[in-house]
Amino acid sequence: MLGEAWHAMGANRLRTFLTMLGMVIGVGAVVLMMAIGQGAEASVKRSISAMGSHLFVVLSGPPRMGGARTATGNAPSLNVRDANAIGELYGVVGVAPVTMGKGQVVYASNNWNTDIIGTTAEYMDIRGWGLSAGYPFSTSDTRSATRVALLGKTVVQNLFGEEDD
């Protein structure tokens, strides 16, 4: 029986070659798809873990949909006292109140529109962020309302260009 199979394969070499080629391509495609799927899964897991599974964000104010407020009236808002109270809850490791807006930053003849975040010194630690240059602002800067700015890479490039530190 095995001899007949070899004989048939030898008699139909093109058919045998095309069948084997189809099997190799099929197996290769399955292996490739599995590798792509596993790579995508690992990438998503890395992205989620970089956000921090320990992070819990509390927002106040009316909800927004597409930049427009969807509710009217007086929505409850949070203040620094509320943030301090949240920080005293069991299991809470850190709290950093945040206010956000958009604005234009200017240096010499250069300007750039960007997001502006107002927060406390703990924000960088809570988010797990570091600095590539300079130094972070401190708790005493927050208490004394010292004017301190931390600039992102894009803002630095657009304002200062290739200038040295």
Tab-separated table of C-alpha atoms in Angstrom:
chain	number	residue	atom	x	y	z
A	1	MET	CA	0.000	0.000	0.000
A	2	LEU	CA	2.822	2.361	0.865
A	3	GLY	CA	4.529	1.408	-2.367
A	4	GLU	CA	1.435	2.353	-4.368
A	5	ALA	CA	1.380	5.756	-2.651
A	6	TRP	CA	5.015	6.405	-3.559
A	7	HIS	CA	4.363	5.298	-7.107
A	8	ALA	CA	1.310	7.635	-7.412
A	9	MET	CA	3.303	10.523	-5.965
A	10	GLY	CA	6.118	9.884	-8.426
A	11	ALA	CA	3.719	9.653	-11.356
A	12	ASN	CA	2.028	12.963	-10.464
A	13	ARG	CA	4.975	15.080	-9.403
A	14	LEU	CA	3.336	18.465	-10.053
A	15	ARG	CA	0.214	17.499	-8.108
A	16	THR	CA	2.401	16.162	-5.264
A	17	PHE	CA	4.493	19.340	-5.209
A	18	LEU	CA	1.441	21.629	-5.204
A	19	THR	CA	-0.230	19.601	-2.433
A	20	MET	CA	2.896	19.750	-0.274
A	21	LEU	CA	3.292	23.470	-1.008
A	22	GLY	CA	-0.321	24.082	0.049
A	23	MET	CA	0.255	22.194	3.296
A	24	VAL	CA	3.445	24.143	4.061
A	25	ILE	CA	1.749	27.483	3.324
A	26	GLY	CA	-1.274	26.503	5.438
A	27	VAL	CA	0.797	25.446	8.435
A	28	GLY	CA	2.995	28.532	8.072
A	29	ALA	CA	-0.069	30.791	7.968
A	30	VAL	CA	-1.487	29.222	11.137
A	31	VAL	CA	1.854	29.593	12.950
A	32	LEU	CA	2.171	33.205	11.763
A	33	MET	CA	-1.365	34.103	12.887
A	34	MET	CA	-0.740	32.549	16.312
A	35	ALA	CA	2.493	34.548	16.684
A	36	ILE	CA	0.771	37.799	15.664
A	37	GLY	CA	-2.061	37.113	18.115
A	38	GLN	CA	0.327	36.413	20.982
A	39	GLY	CA	2.362	39.527	20.163
A	40	ALA	CA	-0.761	41.699	20.111
A	41	GLU	CA	-1.908	40.208	23.420
A	42	ALA	CA	1.475	40.932	25.016
A	43	SER	CA	1.402	44.503	23.685
A	44	VAL	CA	-2.063	45.139	25.124
A	45	LYS	CA	-1.021	43.677	28.483
A	46	ARG	CA	2.066	45.934	28.558
A	47	SER	CA	-0.055	48.988	27.745
A	48	ILE	CA	-2.573	48.179	30.465
A	49	SER	CA	0.098	47.502	33.072
A	50	ALA	CA	1.848	50.772	32.148
A	51	MET	CA	-1.360	52.629	33.023
A	52	GLY	CA	-1.222	51.122	36.462
A	53	SER	CA	-3.765	48.657	37.744
A	54	HIS	CA	-3.505	50.421	41.084
A	55	LEU	CA	-4.861	53.670	39.661
A	56	PHE	CA	-8.380	54.870	40.418
A	57	VAL	CA	-9.525	58.165	38.915
A	58	VAL	CA	-12.385	60.199	40.396
A	59	LEU	CA	-13.847	62.947	38.209
A	60	SER	CA	-16.333	65.610	39.216
A	61	GLY	CA	-18.638	67.879	37.294
A	62	PRO	CA	-21.228	67.229	34.617
A	63	PRO	CA	-20.422	64.547	32.032
A	64	ARG	CA	-19.193	65.609	28.600
A	65	MET	CA	-20.008	64.047	25.262
A	66	GLY	CA	-17.991	65.196	22.270
A	67	GLY	CA	-16.771	68.267	24.131
A	68	ALA	CA	-20.287	69.477	25.014
A	69	ARG	CA	-21.762	69.304	28.495
A	70	THR	CA	-24.654	66.850	28.623
A	71	ALA	CA	-26.106	68.029	31.918
A	72	THR	CA	-27.022	71.423	33.251
A	73	GLY	CA	-27.398	72.827	36.716
A	74	ASN	CA	-25.060	72.660	39.652
A	75	ALA	CA	-23.066	69.462	39.529
A	76	PRO	CA	-21.173	68.535	42.674
A	77	SER	CA	-17.480	69.275	42.493
A	78	LEU	CA	-14.491	68.009	44.407
A	79	ASN	CA	-12.001	70.197	46.237
A	80	VAL	CA	-8.665	69.754	48.020
A	81	ARG	CA	-10.452	68.908	51.279
A	82	ASP	CA	-12.236	66.044	49.484
A	83	ALA	CA	-8.916	64.814	48.055
A	84	ASN	CA	-7.390	64.837	51.548
A	85	ALA	CA	-10.376	62.862	52.877
A	86	ILE	CA	-9.965	60.282	50.090
A	87	GLY	CA	-6.266	60.043	50.974
A	88	GLU	CA	-7.171	59.089	54.544
A	89	LEU	CA	-9.289	56.107	53.465
A	90	TYR	CA	-7.996	52.615	54.223
A	91	GLY	CA	-5.886	51.205	51.395
A	92	VAL	CA	-5.334	54.514	49.611
A	93	VAL	CA	-1.607	54.958	49.051
A	94	GLY	CA	-1.619	58.366	47.393
A	95	VAL	CA	-3.898	61.124	46.153
A	96	ALA	CA	-3.116	63.846	43.629
A	97	PRO	CA	-5.895	66.299	42.825
A	98	VAL	CA	-5.743	67.456	39.216
A	99	THR	CA	-7.225	70.276	37.200
A	100	MET	CA	-6.849	70.273	33.431
A	101	GLY	CA	-7.166	72.783	30.651
A	102	LYS	CA	-5.684	73.846	27.362
A	103	GLY	CA	-3.452	76.842	26.849
A	104	GLN	CA	-0.737	78.471	24.821
A	105	VAL	CA	2.850	78.424	26.054
A	106	VAL	CA	5.296	80.981	24.672
A	107	TYR	CA	9.090	81.251	24.534
A	108	ALA	CA	10.743	84.033	22.514
A	109	SER	CA	8.949	84.022	19.144
A	110	ASN	CA	7.744	80.426	19.484
A	111	ASN	CA	4.370	79.375	20.862
A	112	TRP	CA	2.564	76.080	21.225
A	113	ASN	CA	-0.981	75.089	22.181
A	114	THR	CA	-0.974	72.220	24.652
A	115	ASP	CA	-2.770	70.519	27.519
A	116	ILE	CA	-2.005	72.058	30.898
A	117	ILE	CA	-2.299	69.999	34.080
A	118	GLY	CA	-2.303	71.554	37.523
A	119	THR	CA	-1.583	69.071	40.313
A	120	THR	CA	0.479	68.281	43.390
A	121	ALA	CA	3.988	66.871	43.779
A	122	GLU	CA	2.632	63.345	44.336
A	123	TYR	CA	1.172	63.120	40.812
A	124	MET	CA	4.368	61.940	39.113
A	125	ASP	CA	4.935	59.168	41.679
A	126	ILE	CA	1.320	58.004	41.567
A	127	ARG	CA	1.402	57.799	37.763
A	128	GLY	CA	4.835	56.143	37.823
A	129	TRP	CA	6.349	58.846	35.617
A	130	GLY	CA	9.926	60.097	35.663
A	131	LEU	CA	11.801	63.032	34.189
A	132	SER	CA	14.395	62.895	31.417
A	133	ALA	CA	15.929	66.204	32.563
A	134	GLY	CA	15.476	68.742	35.322
A	135	TYR	CA	13.848	68.064	38.653
A	136	PRO	CA	10.254	67.582	39.846
A	137	PHE	CA	8.464	70.157	41.928
A	138	SER	CA	8.165	69.494	45.651
A	139	THR	CA	5.476	69.512	48.315
A	140	SER	CA	6.847	72.847	49.562
A	141	ASP	CA	6.405	74.248	46.024
A	142	THR	CA	2.759	73.154	46.172
A	143	ARG	CA	2.178	74.628	49.647
A	144	SER	CA	3.755	77.978	48.734
A	145	ALA	CA	2.094	78.056	45.274
A	146	THR	CA	5.491	78.432	43.608
A	147	ARG	CA	5.245	78.764	39.848
A	148	VAL	CA	6.818	75.567	38.537
A	149	ALA	CA	6.385	74.006	35.102
A	150	LEU	CA	7.295	70.541	33.878
A	151	LEU	CA	7.344	70.416	30.091
A	152	GLY	CA	6.762	67.387	27.923
A	153	LYS	CA	9.101	66.437	25.095
A	154	THR	CA	6.815	67.768	22.335
A	155	VAL	CA	6.427	71.169	24.013
A	156	VAL	CA	10.199	71.420	24.552
A	157	GLN	CA	10.923	70.584	20.909
A	158	ASN	CA	8.374	73.098	19.607
A	159	LEU	CA	9.377	75.943	21.922
A	160	PHE	CA	13.132	75.551	22.213
A	161	GLY	CA	14.026	73.569	19.099
A	162	GLU	CA	17.601	72.312	19.196
A	163	GLU	CA	18.809	74.598	22.009
A	164	ASP	CA	20.940	73.036	24.717
A	165	ASP	CA	19.518	72.510	28.207
